[in-house]
mmCIF file of C-alpha atoms and ligand atoms in Angstrom:
data_model
loop_
_atom_site.group_PDB
_atom_site.id
_atom_site.type_symbol
_atom_site.label_atom_id
_atom_site.label_comp_id
_atom_site.label_asym_id
_atom_site.label_seq_id
_atom_site.Cartn_x
_atom_site.Cartn_y
_atom_site.Cartn_z
ATOM 1 C CA UNK A 1 22.858 7.937 -10.391
ATOM 2 C CA UNK A 2 24.295 4.990 -11.502
ATOM 3 C CA UNK A 3 24.534 4.050 -15.217
ATOM 4 C CA UNK A 4 21.769 1.842 -16.353
ATOM 5 C CA UNK A 5 20.489 0.036 -19.343
ATOM 6 C CA UNK A 6 16.815 1.040 -20.639
ATOM 7 C CA UNK A 7 14.675 -1.243 -22.806
ATOM 8 C CA UNK A 8 10.917 -0.244 -23.733
ATOM 9 C CA UNK A 9 8.651 -3.168 -23.413
ATOM 10 C CA UNK A 10 7.455 -4.598 -26.235
ATOM 11 C CA UNK A 11 4.608 -6.340 -24.811
ATOM 12 C CA UNK A 12 3.774 -7.865 -21.355
ATOM 13 C CA UNK A 13 5.555 -11.531 -22.203
ATOM 14 C CA UNK A 14 8.885 -9.978 -23.880
ATOM 15 C CA UNK A 15 8.819 -7.737 -20.479
ATOM 16 C CA UNK A 16 8.437 -11.043 -18.100
ATOM 17 C CA UNK A 17 11.207 -13.162 -20.337
ATOM 18 C CA UNK A 18 13.307 -9.970 -20.313
ATOM 19 C CA UNK A 19 13.233 -9.709 -16.533
ATOM 20 C CA UNK A 20 13.225 -13.186 -15.630
ATOM 21 C CA UNK A 21 16.494 -13.866 -17.885
ATOM 22 C CA UNK A 22 18.114 -11.332 -15.654
ATOM 23 C CA UNK A 23 16.800 -12.769 -12.174
ATOM 24 C CA UNK A 24 18.333 -15.834 -13.462
ATOM 25 C CA UNK A 25 21.829 -14.291 -13.346
ATOM 26 C CA UNK A 26 21.784 -13.725 -9.659
ATOM 27 C CA UNK A 27 23.113 -9.798 -10.545
ATOM 28 C CA UNK A 28 22.904 -8.032 -7.480
ATOM 29 C CA UNK A 29 21.061 -4.765 -8.256
ATOM 30 C CA UNK A 30 17.755 -6.399 -9.792
ATOM 31 C CA UNK A 31 15.901 -5.247 -12.466
ATOM 32 C CA UNK A 32 13.329 -3.033 -11.893
ATOM 33 C CA UNK A 33 10.267 -2.120 -13.946
ATOM 34 C CA UNK A 34 9.373 1.454 -14.694
ATOM 35 C CA UNK A 35 5.681 2.789 -14.239
ATOM 36 C CA UNK A 36 5.515 6.188 -13.326
ATOM 37 C CA UNK A 37 8.754 6.270 -11.961
ATOM 38 C CA UNK A 38 7.743 8.625 -8.908
ATOM 39 C CA UNK A 39 9.274 6.184 -6.426
ATOM 40 C CA UNK A 40 11.753 4.334 -8.818
ATOM 41 C CA UNK A 41 13.882 7.418 -10.037
ATOM 42 C CA UNK A 42 13.355 9.307 -6.629
ATOM 43 C CA UNK A 43 15.399 6.341 -5.027
ATOM 44 C CA UNK A 44 17.983 5.898 -8.018
ATOM 45 C CA UNK A 45 18.859 9.335 -8.065
ATOM 46 C CA UNK A 46 19.789 9.019 -3.911
ATOM 47 C CA UNK A 47 21.676 5.709 -4.559
ATOM 48 C CA UNK A 48 18.995 3.897 -2.399
ATOM 49 C CA UNK A 49 18.026 1.658 -5.393
ATOM 50 C CA UNK A 50 20.545 1.015 -8.418
ATOM 51 C CA UNK A 51 18.961 -1.011 -10.449
ATOM 52 C CA UNK A 52 21.181 -2.262 -13.761
ATOM 53 C CA UNK A 53 18.430 -2.028 -16.386
ATOM 54 C CA UNK A 54 15.168 -0.784 -16.385
ATOM 55 C CA UNK A 55 12.421 -1.964 -18.533
ATOM 56 C CA UNK A 56 9.817 0.639 -19.153
ATOM 57 C CA UNK A 57 5.967 -0.446 -19.025
ATOM 58 C CA UNK A 58 4.301 2.548 -20.334
ATOM 59 C CA UNK A 59 3.964 1.178 -23.542
ATOM 60 C CA UNK A 60 1.776 -1.674 -22.189
ATOM 61 C CA UNK A 61 -0.553 1.298 -21.007
ATOM 62 C CA UNK A 62 -2.818 0.516 -23.193
ATOM 63 C CA UNK A 63 -4.346 -2.717 -22.267
ATOM 64 C CA UNK A 64 -3.269 -2.282 -18.424
ATOM 65 C CA UNK A 65 -4.856 0.814 -17.600
ATOM 66 C CA UNK A 66 -8.754 -0.359 -17.533
ATOM 67 C CA UNK A 67 -11.215 1.063 -14.823
ATOM 68 C CA UNK A 68 -14.246 -1.471 -15.576
ATOM 69 C CA UNK A 69 -17.167 -2.025 -13.459
ATOM 70 C CA UNK A 70 -19.804 -4.731 -14.088
ATOM 71 C CA UNK A 71 -21.820 -7.286 -12.048
ATOM 72 C CA UNK A 72 -18.661 -8.870 -10.471
ATOM 73 C CA UNK A 73 -16.765 -5.908 -9.104
ATOM 74 C CA UNK A 74 -14.513 -3.618 -10.098
ATOM 75 C CA UNK A 75 -11.399 -4.110 -12.115
ATOM 76 C CA UNK A 76 -8.189 -1.843 -12.525
ATOM 77 C CA UNK A 77 -4.946 -2.257 -14.234
ATOM 78 C CA UNK A 78 -1.667 -2.049 -12.769
ATOM 79 C CA UNK A 79 -0.813 1.232 -15.281
ATOM 80 C CA UNK A 80 -4.287 3.259 -14.356
ATOM 81 C CA UNK A 81 -3.179 6.327 -12.889
ATOM 82 C CA UNK A 82 -4.026 7.330 -9.366
ATOM 83 C CA UNK A 83 -6.007 10.219 -11.020
ATOM 84 C CA UNK A 84 -7.825 8.662 -13.519
ATOM 85 C CA UNK A 85 -9.247 6.074 -10.533
ATOM 86 C CA UNK A 86 -9.338 8.752 -8.049
ATOM 87 C CA UNK A 87 -12.084 10.556 -10.047
ATOM 88 C CA UNK A 88 -14.115 7.593 -11.686
ATOM 89 C CA UNK A 89 -17.234 8.135 -11.219
ATOM 90 C CA UNK A 90 -17.909 4.253 -10.934
ATOM 91 C CA UNK A 91 -15.160 4.100 -8.268
ATOM 92 C CA UNK A 92 -16.466 7.272 -6.145
ATOM 93 C CA UNK A 93 -19.890 5.654 -6.087
ATOM 94 C CA UNK A 94 -19.828 2.407 -5.735
ATOM 95 C CA UNK A 95 -16.248 2.092 -3.951
ATOM 96 C CA UNK A 96 -15.703 5.451 -2.136
ATOM 97 C CA UNK A 97 -13.096 3.955 0.018
ATOM 98 C CA UNK A 98 -10.615 3.609 -3.030
ATOM 99 C CA UNK A 99 -11.578 6.933 -4.555
ATOM 100 C CA UNK A 100 -10.739 8.615 -1.103
ATOM 101 C CA UNK A 101 -7.675 6.711 -0.320
ATOM 102 C CA UNK A 102 -5.764 7.720 -3.972
ATOM 103 C CA UNK A 103 -7.127 11.694 -3.776
ATOM 104 C CA UNK A 104 -5.969 11.885 -0.212
ATOM 105 C CA UNK A 105 -2.164 10.396 -1.263
ATOM 106 C CA UNK A 106 0.808 12.388 -2.414
ATOM 107 C CA UNK A 107 0.008 15.376 -4.953
ATOM 108 C CA UNK A 108 -2.246 16.428 -7.942
ATOM 109 C CA UNK A 109 1.068 16.262 -10.345
ATOM 110 C CA UNK A 110 1.884 12.915 -8.863
ATOM 111 C CA UNK A 111 -0.945 11.436 -8.709
ATOM 112 C CA UNK A 112 -1.610 11.915 -12.635
ATOM 113 C CA UNK A 113 2.270 10.150 -13.040
ATOM 114 C CA UNK A 114 1.906 7.339 -10.658
ATOM 115 C CA UNK A 115 0.260 4.071 -11.547
ATOM 116 C CA UNK A 116 -1.617 1.633 -9.066
ATOM 117 C CA UNK A 117 1.221 -1.122 -9.172
ATOM 118 C CA UNK A 118 3.674 1.204 -8.368
ATOM 119 C CA UNK A 119 1.943 2.381 -5.703
ATOM 120 C CA UNK A 120 1.501 -0.994 -3.753
ATOM 121 C CA UNK A 121 4.948 -1.464 -4.369
ATOM 122 C CA UNK A 122 6.351 2.035 -3.203
ATOM 123 C CA UNK A 123 9.394 1.812 -0.482
ATOM 124 C CA UNK A 124 9.423 3.013 2.880
ATOM 125 C CA UNK A 125 9.807 6.725 3.784
ATOM 126 C CA UNK A 126 12.380 5.973 6.743
ATOM 127 C CA UNK A 127 14.935 8.714 6.720
ATOM 128 C CA UNK A 128 17.542 5.912 7.267
ATOM 129 C CA UNK A 129 16.551 3.877 4.572
ATOM 130 C CA UNK A 130 16.814 7.193 2.018
ATOM 131 C CA UNK A 131 20.223 8.914 3.566
ATOM 132 C CA UNK A 132 22.914 6.072 2.438
ATOM 133 C CA UNK A 133 25.227 8.299 4.484
ATOM 134 C CA UNK A 134 23.805 6.101 7.760
ATOM 135 C CA UNK A 135 25.081 2.865 7.243
ATOM 136 C CA UNK A 136 22.625 0.792 9.799
ATOM 137 C CA UNK A 137 19.769 -0.272 7.846
ATOM 138 C CA UNK A 138 18.687 -3.656 7.484
ATOM 139 C CA UNK A 139 16.283 -2.643 4.730
ATOM 140 C CA UNK A 140 18.998 -1.371 2.499
ATOM 141 C CA UNK A 141 21.774 -3.438 3.455
ATOM 142 C CA UNK A 142 21.001 -6.241 5.275
ATOM 143 C CA UNK A 143 22.702 -7.293 8.209
ATOM 144 C CA UNK A 144 23.596 -3.491 8.878
ATOM 145 C CA UNK A 145 21.505 -2.946 11.990
ATOM 146 C CA UNK A 146 18.925 -0.300 12.153
ATOM 147 C CA UNK A 147 19.389 3.289 12.850
ATOM 148 C CA UNK A 148 15.863 3.901 13.787
ATOM 149 C CA UNK A 149 15.941 1.566 16.859
ATOM 150 C CA UNK A 150 17.648 4.304 18.967
ATOM 151 C CA UNK A 151 17.403 7.495 16.647
ATOM 152 C CA UNK A 152 14.742 9.489 15.150
ATOM 153 C CA UNK A 153 11.668 6.928 15.350
ATOM 154 C CA UNK A 154 8.387 9.178 15.345
ATOM 155 C CA UNK A 155 6.925 8.465 11.903
ATOM 156 C CA UNK A 156 7.842 4.398 12.619
ATOM 157 C CA UNK A 157 5.892 1.535 13.213
ATOM 158 C CA UNK A 158 4.279 0.223 16.448
ATOM 159 C CA UNK A 159 2.350 -2.896 14.567
ATOM 160 C CA UNK A 160 4.035 -5.523 12.773
ATOM 161 C CA UNK A 161 7.560 -4.460 13.994
ATOM 162 C CA UNK A 162 11.068 -6.869 14.426
ATOM 163 C CA UNK A 163 13.705 -6.630 16.264
ATOM 164 C CA UNK A 164 15.245 -5.834 12.574
ATOM 165 C CA UNK A 165 13.035 -3.014 11.348
ATOM 166 C CA UNK A 166 10.522 -0.824 12.407
ATOM 167 C CA UNK A 167 9.786 0.980 8.897
ATOM 168 C CA UNK A 168 6.389 2.340 7.998
ATOM 169 C CA UNK A 169 4.488 1.037 5.121
ATOM 170 C CA UNK A 170 3.499 4.486 3.974
ATOM 171 C CA UNK A 171 0.854 4.136 1.025
ATOM 172 C CA UNK A 172 -2.726 4.599 1.132
ATOM 173 C CA UNK A 173 -4.573 2.859 -1.480
ATOM 174 C CA UNK A 174 -3.269 -0.984 0.009
ATOM 175 C CA UNK A 175 -5.624 -0.198 2.792
ATOM 176 C CA UNK A 176 -8.706 0.068 0.952
ATOM 177 C CA UNK A 177 -7.462 -2.729 -1.106
ATOM 178 C CA UNK A 178 -7.002 -4.734 2.196
ATOM 179 C CA UNK A 179 -10.889 -3.728 3.392
ATOM 180 C CA UNK A 180 -12.630 -5.223 0.009
ATOM 181 C CA UNK A 181 -10.815 -8.427 -0.092
ATOM 182 C CA UNK A 182 -9.190 -7.550 -3.315
ATOM 183 C CA UNK A 183 -7.186 -10.253 -5.783
ATOM 184 C CA UNK A 184 -3.745 -9.451 -7.425
ATOM 185 C CA UNK A 185 -3.391 -10.331 -11.242
ATOM 186 C CA UNK A 186 0.354 -11.280 -12.058
ATOM 187 C CA UNK A 187 1.856 -12.353 -14.657
ATOM 188 C CA UNK A 188 5.577 -14.266 -14.590
ATOM 189 C CA UNK A 189 7.689 -16.561 -16.001
ATOM 190 C CA UNK A 190 5.253 -19.577 -15.473
ATOM 191 C CA UNK A 191 2.266 -17.434 -16.878
ATOM 192 C CA UNK A 192 -0.675 -15.715 -15.194
ATOM 193 C CA UNK A 193 -1.862 -16.055 -11.704
ATOM 194 C CA UNK A 194 -3.775 -14.353 -9.109
ATOM 195 C CA UNK A 195 -3.319 -13.909 -5.012
ATOM 196 C CA UNK A 196 -5.273 -12.247 -2.571
ATOM 197 C CA UNK A 197 -4.001 -8.706 -2.133
ATOM 198 C CA UNK A 198 -3.395 -9.764 1.557
ATOM 199 C CA UNK A 199 -0.678 -11.793 1.017
ATOM 200 C CA UNK A 200 1.577 -9.316 -1.157
ATOM 201 C CA UNK A 201 3.265 -7.228 1.656
ATOM 202 C CA UNK A 202 5.617 -9.224 4.115
ATOM 203 C CA UNK A 203 6.503 -8.620 7.701
ATOM 204 C CA UNK A 204 9.812 -7.397 8.317
ATOM 205 C CA UNK A 205 10.863 -10.142 10.129
ATOM 206 C CA UNK A 206 14.599 -10.791 9.947
ATOM 207 C CA UNK A 207 14.668 -10.452 6.387
ATOM 208 C CA UNK A 208 13.219 -6.744 6.277
ATOM 209 C CA UNK A 209 14.645 -6.627 2.726
ATOM 210 C CA UNK A 210 12.239 -8.710 0.887
ATOM 211 C CA UNK A 211 9.214 -7.072 1.129
ATOM 212 C CA UNK A 212 6.721 -8.627 -0.799
ATOM 213 C CA UNK A 213 5.855 -12.131 -2.318
ATOM 214 C CA UNK A 214 6.272 -11.203 -5.494
ATOM 215 C CA UNK A 215 8.990 -13.631 -7.383
ATOM 216 C CA UNK A 216 11.677 -12.246 -9.647
ATOM 217 C CA UNK A 217 10.358 -11.354 -13.452
ATOM 218 C CA UNK A 218 6.659 -10.793 -11.811
ATOM 219 C CA UNK A 219 4.861 -8.285 -13.369
ATOM 220 C CA UNK A 220 1.365 -6.923 -11.599
ATOM 221 C CA UNK A 221 -1.211 -6.597 -14.263
ATOM 222 C CA UNK A 222 -4.215 -5.464 -12.171
ATOM 223 C CA UNK A 223 -6.578 -5.505 -9.389
ATOM 224 C CA UNK A 224 -9.755 -7.800 -9.418
ATOM 225 C CA UNK A 225 -12.417 -5.998 -6.717
ATOM 226 C CA UNK A 226 -15.254 -7.917 -5.825
ATOM 227 C CA UNK A 227 -18.851 -7.017 -5.292
ATOM 228 C CA UNK A 228 -19.362 -7.057 -1.900
ATOM 229 C CA UNK A 229 -22.077 -5.597 0.433
ATOM 230 C CA UNK A 230 -20.043 -3.368 2.538
ATOM 231 C CA UNK A 231 -18.504 -1.827 -0.432
ATOM 232 C CA UNK A 232 -20.675 1.436 -0.597
ATOM 233 C CA UNK A 233 -20.480 1.852 3.521
ATOM 234 C CA UNK A 234 -16.663 2.628 3.250
ATOM 235 C CA UNK A 235 -14.112 5.196 3.978
ATOM 236 C CA UNK A 236 -10.405 6.563 4.376
ATOM 237 C CA UNK A 237 -9.818 8.550 7.405
ATOM 238 C CA UNK A 238 -6.069 9.859 7.265
ATOM 239 C CA UNK A 239 -4.436 11.657 9.573
ATOM 240 C CA UNK A 240 -1.288 13.467 8.877
ATOM 241 C CA UNK A 241 0.769 16.626 10.410
ATOM 242 C CA UNK A 242 -0.051 18.659 7.078
ATOM 243 C CA UNK A 243 -4.030 18.215 5.900
ATOM 244 C CA UNK A 244 -2.260 18.042 2.130
ATOM 245 C CA UNK A 245 0.627 16.606 0.519
ATOM 246 C CA UNK A 246 1.722 14.246 3.494
ATOM 247 C CA UNK A 247 1.867 10.447 4.686
ATOM 248 C CA UNK A 248 -0.234 9.271 7.152
ATOM 249 C CA UNK A 249 0.676 9.013 11.086
ATOM 250 C CA UNK A 250 -2.500 6.975 10.860
ATOM 251 C CA UNK A 251 -4.911 6.023 8.594
ATOM 252 C CA UNK A 252 -8.251 3.833 8.851
ATOM 253 C CA UNK A 253 -9.948 2.394 5.604
ATOM 254 C CA UNK A 254 -13.590 1.175 6.997
ATOM 255 C CA UNK A 255 -16.297 -0.921 5.420
ATOM 256 C CA UNK A 256 -18.892 -1.918 7.104
ATOM 257 C CA UNK A 257 -22.399 -3.966 6.198
ATOM 258 C CA UNK A 258 -24.744 -3.091 8.876
ATOM 259 C CA UNK A 259 -28.722 -4.577 9.627
ATOM 260 C CA UNK A 260 -30.928 -2.694 11.580
ATOM 261 C CA UNK A 261 -27.956 -0.934 12.870
ATOM 262 C CA UNK A 262 -26.047 -3.988 13.827
ATOM 263 C CA UNK A 263 -22.911 -5.069 12.674
ATOM 264 C CA UNK A 264 -23.324 -8.131 10.073
ATOM 265 C CA UNK A 265 -19.488 -7.366 8.500
ATOM 266 C CA UNK A 266 -16.625 -5.183 9.335
ATOM 267 C CA UNK A 267 -13.491 -4.508 7.861
ATOM 268 C CA UNK A 268 -10.789 -2.330 8.960
ATOM 269 C CA UNK A 269 -7.183 -1.643 7.828
ATOM 270 C CA UNK A 270 -4.567 0.352 9.277
ATOM 271 C CA UNK A 271 -2.143 2.851 7.840
ATOM 272 C CA UNK A 272 0.936 4.880 9.000
ATOM 273 C CA UNK A 273 0.986 2.406 12.084
ATOM 274 C CA UNK A 274 2.546 -0.629 10.968
ATOM 275 C CA UNK A 275 5.031 -2.134 9.058
ATOM 276 C CA UNK A 276 2.792 -3.032 6.214
ATOM 277 C CA UNK A 277 -0.874 -2.985 5.271
ATOM 278 C CA UNK A 278 -2.468 -3.850 8.511
ATOM 279 C CA UNK A 279 -5.986 -5.797 8.549
ATOM 280 C CA UNK A 280 -7.489 -5.223 12.408
ATOM 281 C CA UNK A 281 -8.781 -8.388 12.790
ATOM 282 C CA UNK A 282 -9.389 -8.208 16.266
ATOM 283 C CA UNK A 283 -11.389 -5.508 16.078
ATOM 284 C CA UNK A 284 -13.420 -6.600 13.460
ATOM 285 C CA UNK A 285 -13.887 -9.881 15.171
ATOM 286 C CA UNK A 286 -15.016 -8.009 18.526
ATOM 287 C CA UNK A 287 -17.517 -5.743 16.509
ATOM 288 C CA UNK A 288 -19.396 -8.566 14.776
ATOM 289 C CA UNK A 289 -22.926 -8.657 15.824
ATOM 290 C CA UNK A 290 -22.523 -5.805 18.001
ATOM 291 C CA UNK A 291 -24.412 -2.297 17.953
ATOM 292 C CA UNK A 292 -21.874 0.086 16.148
ATOM 293 C CA UNK A 293 -21.944 2.693 18.755
ATOM 294 C CA UNK A 294 -18.949 4.954 20.662
ATOM 295 C CA UNK A 295 -18.684 2.389 23.724
ATOM 296 C CA UNK A 296 -17.981 -0.522 21.548
ATOM 297 C CA UNK A 297 -15.691 1.340 18.652
ATOM 298 C CA UNK A 298 -13.346 2.088 21.325
ATOM 299 C CA UNK A 299 -13.725 -1.261 22.304
ATOM 300 C CA UNK A 300 -12.813 -2.357 19.252
ATOM 301 C CA UNK A 301 -9.744 0.299 18.539
ATOM 302 C CA UNK A 302 -8.352 -1.030 22.234
ATOM 303 C CA UNK A 303 -8.362 -4.652 20.384
ATOM 304 C CA UNK A 304 -6.440 -3.558 17.317
ATOM 305 C CA UNK A 305 -3.485 -2.004 19.128
ATOM 306 C CA UNK A 306 -3.113 -4.605 21.980
ATOM 307 C CA UNK A 307 -0.180 -5.885 20.619
ATOM 308 C CA UNK A 308 1.485 -2.310 19.628
ATOM 309 C CA UNK A 309 5.098 -1.991 20.439
ATOM 310 C CA UNK A 310 6.150 2.052 20.453
ATOM 311 C CA UNK A 311 9.783 2.728 20.617
ATOM 312 C CA UNK A 312 11.388 6.407 22.066
ATOM 313 C CA UNK A 313 9.507 8.966 19.540
ATOM 314 C CA UNK A 314 6.311 6.860 18.459
ATOM 315 C CA UNK A 315 4.624 6.322 21.714
ATOM 316 C CA UNK A 316 1.440 8.939 20.749
ATOM 317 C CA UNK A 317 0.535 6.427 17.752
ATOM 318 C CA UNK A 318 -1.363 3.672 19.218
ATOM 319 C CA UNK A 319 -4.123 6.160 20.897
ATOM 320 C CA UNK A 320 -3.758 8.234 17.529
ATOM 321 C CA UNK A 321 -4.761 4.716 15.751
ATOM 322 C CA UNK A 322 -7.468 4.354 18.191
ATOM 323 C CA UNK A 323 -8.828 7.374 17.520
ATOM 324 C CA UNK A 324 -8.529 7.305 14.265
ATOM 325 C CA UNK A 325 -10.495 3.886 14.120
ATOM 326 C CA UNK A 326 -13.240 5.124 16.404
ATOM 327 C CA UNK A 327 -13.803 8.264 13.812
ATOM 328 C CA UNK A 328 -13.600 6.407 10.694
ATOM 329 C CA UNK A 329 -16.158 3.607 12.375
ATOM 330 C CA UNK A 330 -18.603 6.231 13.515
ATOM 331 C CA UNK A 331 -18.226 8.126 10.381
ATOM 332 C CA UNK A 332 -19.024 5.110 8.169
ATOM 333 C CA UNK A 333 -22.208 4.109 10.260
ATOM 334 C CA UNK A 334 -23.632 7.458 9.667
ATOM 335 C CA UNK A 335 -23.078 7.286 6.098
ATOM 336 C CA UNK A 336 -26.514 7.887 4.040
ATOM 337 C CA UNK A 337 -26.493 4.518 1.664
ATOM 338 C CA UNK A 338 -28.914 3.720 -1.005
ATOM 339 C CA UNK A 339 -29.362 0.206 -1.823
HETATM 340 P P1 FAD B 1 7.471 3.892 -10.113
HETATM 341 O O1 FAD B 1 8.235 4.683 -9.260
HETATM 342 O O2 FAD B 1 7.703 3.593 -11.586
HETATM 343 O O3 FAD B 1 7.793 1.859 -9.244
HETATM 344 C C1 FAD B 1 7.865 1.827 -8.283
HETATM 345 C C2 FAD B 1 8.112 0.379 -7.895
HETATM 346 O O4 FAD B 1 7.426 -0.525 -8.563
HETATM 347 C C3 FAD B 1 9.589 -0.091 -8.526
HETATM 348 O O5 FAD B 1 10.415 -0.881 -7.961
HETATM 349 C C4 FAD B 1 8.601 -0.482 -10.252
HETATM 350 O O6 FAD B 1 9.725 -1.876 -10.443
HETATM 351 C C5 FAD B 1 7.539 -1.421 -9.481
HETATM 352 N N1 FAD B 1 6.768 -1.504 -10.332
HETATM 353 C C6 FAD B 1 5.884 -0.475 -10.828
HETATM 354 N N2 FAD B 1 4.857 -1.289 -11.546
HETATM 355 C C7 FAD B 1 5.258 -2.766 -11.379
HETATM 356 C C8 FAD B 1 4.358 -3.335 -12.050
HETATM 357 N N3 FAD B 1 3.034 -3.409 -12.417
HETATM 358 N N4 FAD B 1 4.351 -4.641 -11.571
HETATM 359 C C9 FAD B 1 5.750 -4.931 -10.950
HETATM 360 N N5 FAD B 1 6.682 -3.724 -10.136
HETATM 361 C C10 FAD B 1 6.171 -2.937 -10.709
HETATM 362 N N6 FAD B 1 1.798 7.657 -1.888
HETATM 363 C C11 FAD B 1 0.729 7.129 -1.084
HETATM 364 O O7 FAD B 1 -0.020 6.499 -1.085
HETATM 365 N N7 FAD B 1 0.256 8.570 -0.409
HETATM 366 C C12 FAD B 1 0.998 9.631 0.192
HETATM 367 O O8 FAD B 1 0.727 10.757 0.629
HETATM 368 C C13 FAD B 1 2.383 9.817 -0.927
HETATM 369 N N8 FAD B 1 2.744 10.714 -0.766
HETATM 370 C C14 FAD B 1 4.073 10.872 -1.733
HETATM 371 C C15 FAD B 1 4.593 12.078 -1.714
HETATM 372 C C16 FAD B 1 5.735 12.405 -2.657
HETATM 373 C C17 FAD B 1 6.701 13.452 -2.497
HETATM 374 C C18 FAD B 1 6.425 11.101 -3.337
HETATM 375 C C19 FAD B 1 7.397 11.106 -4.546
HETATM 376 C C20 FAD B 1 5.105 10.297 -3.354
HETATM 377 C C21 FAD B 1 4.257 9.947 -2.177
HETATM 378 N N9 FAD B 1 3.590 8.856 -2.610
HETATM 379 C C22 FAD B 1 2.596 8.839 -1.739
HETATM 380 C C23 FAD B 1 3.975 7.804 -3.479
HETATM 381 C C24 FAD B 1 3.167 7.618 -4.552
HETATM 382 O O9 FAD B 1 2.104 7.273 -5.000
HETATM 383 C C25 FAD B 1 3.933 6.279 -5.361
HETATM 384 O O10 FAD B 1 5.414 6.775 -5.879
HETATM 385 C C26 FAD B 1 3.521 5.926 -6.629
HETATM 386 O O11 FAD B 1 2.352 5.694 -6.350
HETATM 387 C C27 FAD B 1 4.399 5.277 -7.394
HETATM 388 O O12 FAD B 1 3.762 4.787 -8.315
HETATM 389 P P2 FAD B 1 4.858 4.732 -10.102
HETATM 390 O O13 FAD B 1 4.039 4.365 -10.749
HETATM 391 O O14 FAD B 1 5.103 6.163 -9.999
HETATM 392 O O15 FAD B 1 5.827 3.782 -9.620
HETATM 393 FE FE1 SF4 B 2 16.439 0.627 7.916
HETATM 394 FE FE2 SF4 B 2 13.971 -0.492 8.922
HETATM 395 FE FE3 SF4 B 2 15.938 0.413 11.079
HETATM 396 FE FE4 SF4 B 2 14.743 2.270 9.167
HETATM 397 S S1 SF4 B 2 13.596 1.059 10.138
HETATM 398 S S2 SF4 B 2 16.840 2.028 9.373
HETATM 399 S S3 SF4 B 2 14.094 1.183 7.362
HETATM 400 S S4 SF4 B 2 15.965 -1.152 8.910
#
């Protein structure tokens, strides 16, 4: 770990201002906000990230940790802890896909520390990215190559990959936000604004080191999740090497609006198989207006992986991903949902 300056945020405005001054100076190792620290401090200890300055935003917890439900939907503060949201009765009842995705992530101790804002900004678990003794990693060192292409790539992505990076987006919560049409609340040097959550993560393309559309100095302040007819009939299915404390090999967040057993609307987002939280738009389009039976779910899953690109060790992923979608859709269809 390298030396860094530590600053405690006094309020949101001063935290943004402090971060923006640093950003304007074009210093190579940028400033980082410190929330739970469960991603950031790990990566600093192994020298993958070496910011000059940390701005600890935990003093803002009181104003940034709301969990509020009303007729318009759910509002979650960026500093709300994963465990607090996962076990909140309103979230469990009205937005089960959120509660399940959070409960299936990390460990109990980590969930007590980890914030929602930090969760959606977690970095990939690609072992070449996390081990600086490997020189070739375009995400860590732009232009250096990609050791995973010819190396060990069992956990890597098959959707949204590029010739420069095939790293998997590792989180679970983001997929729940995708199927619920969530909006991100942001505070930046130009003031407050919001954007659809699905615009946060960038495909790797030829700049895999630029992972999000956040601009320097911007803080995520919260998430707005609108009231939608499919929110209650939603779930998260996560398939992994062991049943606890493990990242997804494939996962599916699914939300369904059924009328007389026909699909009136459907949302599917995939984890563990793609470089970003992945909305399975082709699968959704196939299912619209159809009966949700095994044959249609299987055909939808085929459509979801039609553009998959595999490498030496991850050619099992499209089949695992398809099976995950089918299981998740059929399970969602059979849920008892009271109106
Ligand atoms: P931090 O580490 O404090 O910050 C992470 C990044 O986000 C930093 O770059 C920081 O500057 C930035 N940041 C934080 N908050 C904000 C904000 N409000 N605005 C702008 N930038 C911000 N996650 C899963 O989803 N599923 C898993 O199965 C899973 N397993 C894990 C297993 C292990 C062993 C570990 C260590 C982590 C695992 N995680 C998993 C990841 C964990 O959920 C994240 O580390 C955690 O959610 C990050 O939140 P944090 O508050 O600790 O973020
Ligand atoms: Fe780096 Fe991406 Fe290649 Fe992993 S897959 S080594 S993160 S460039």
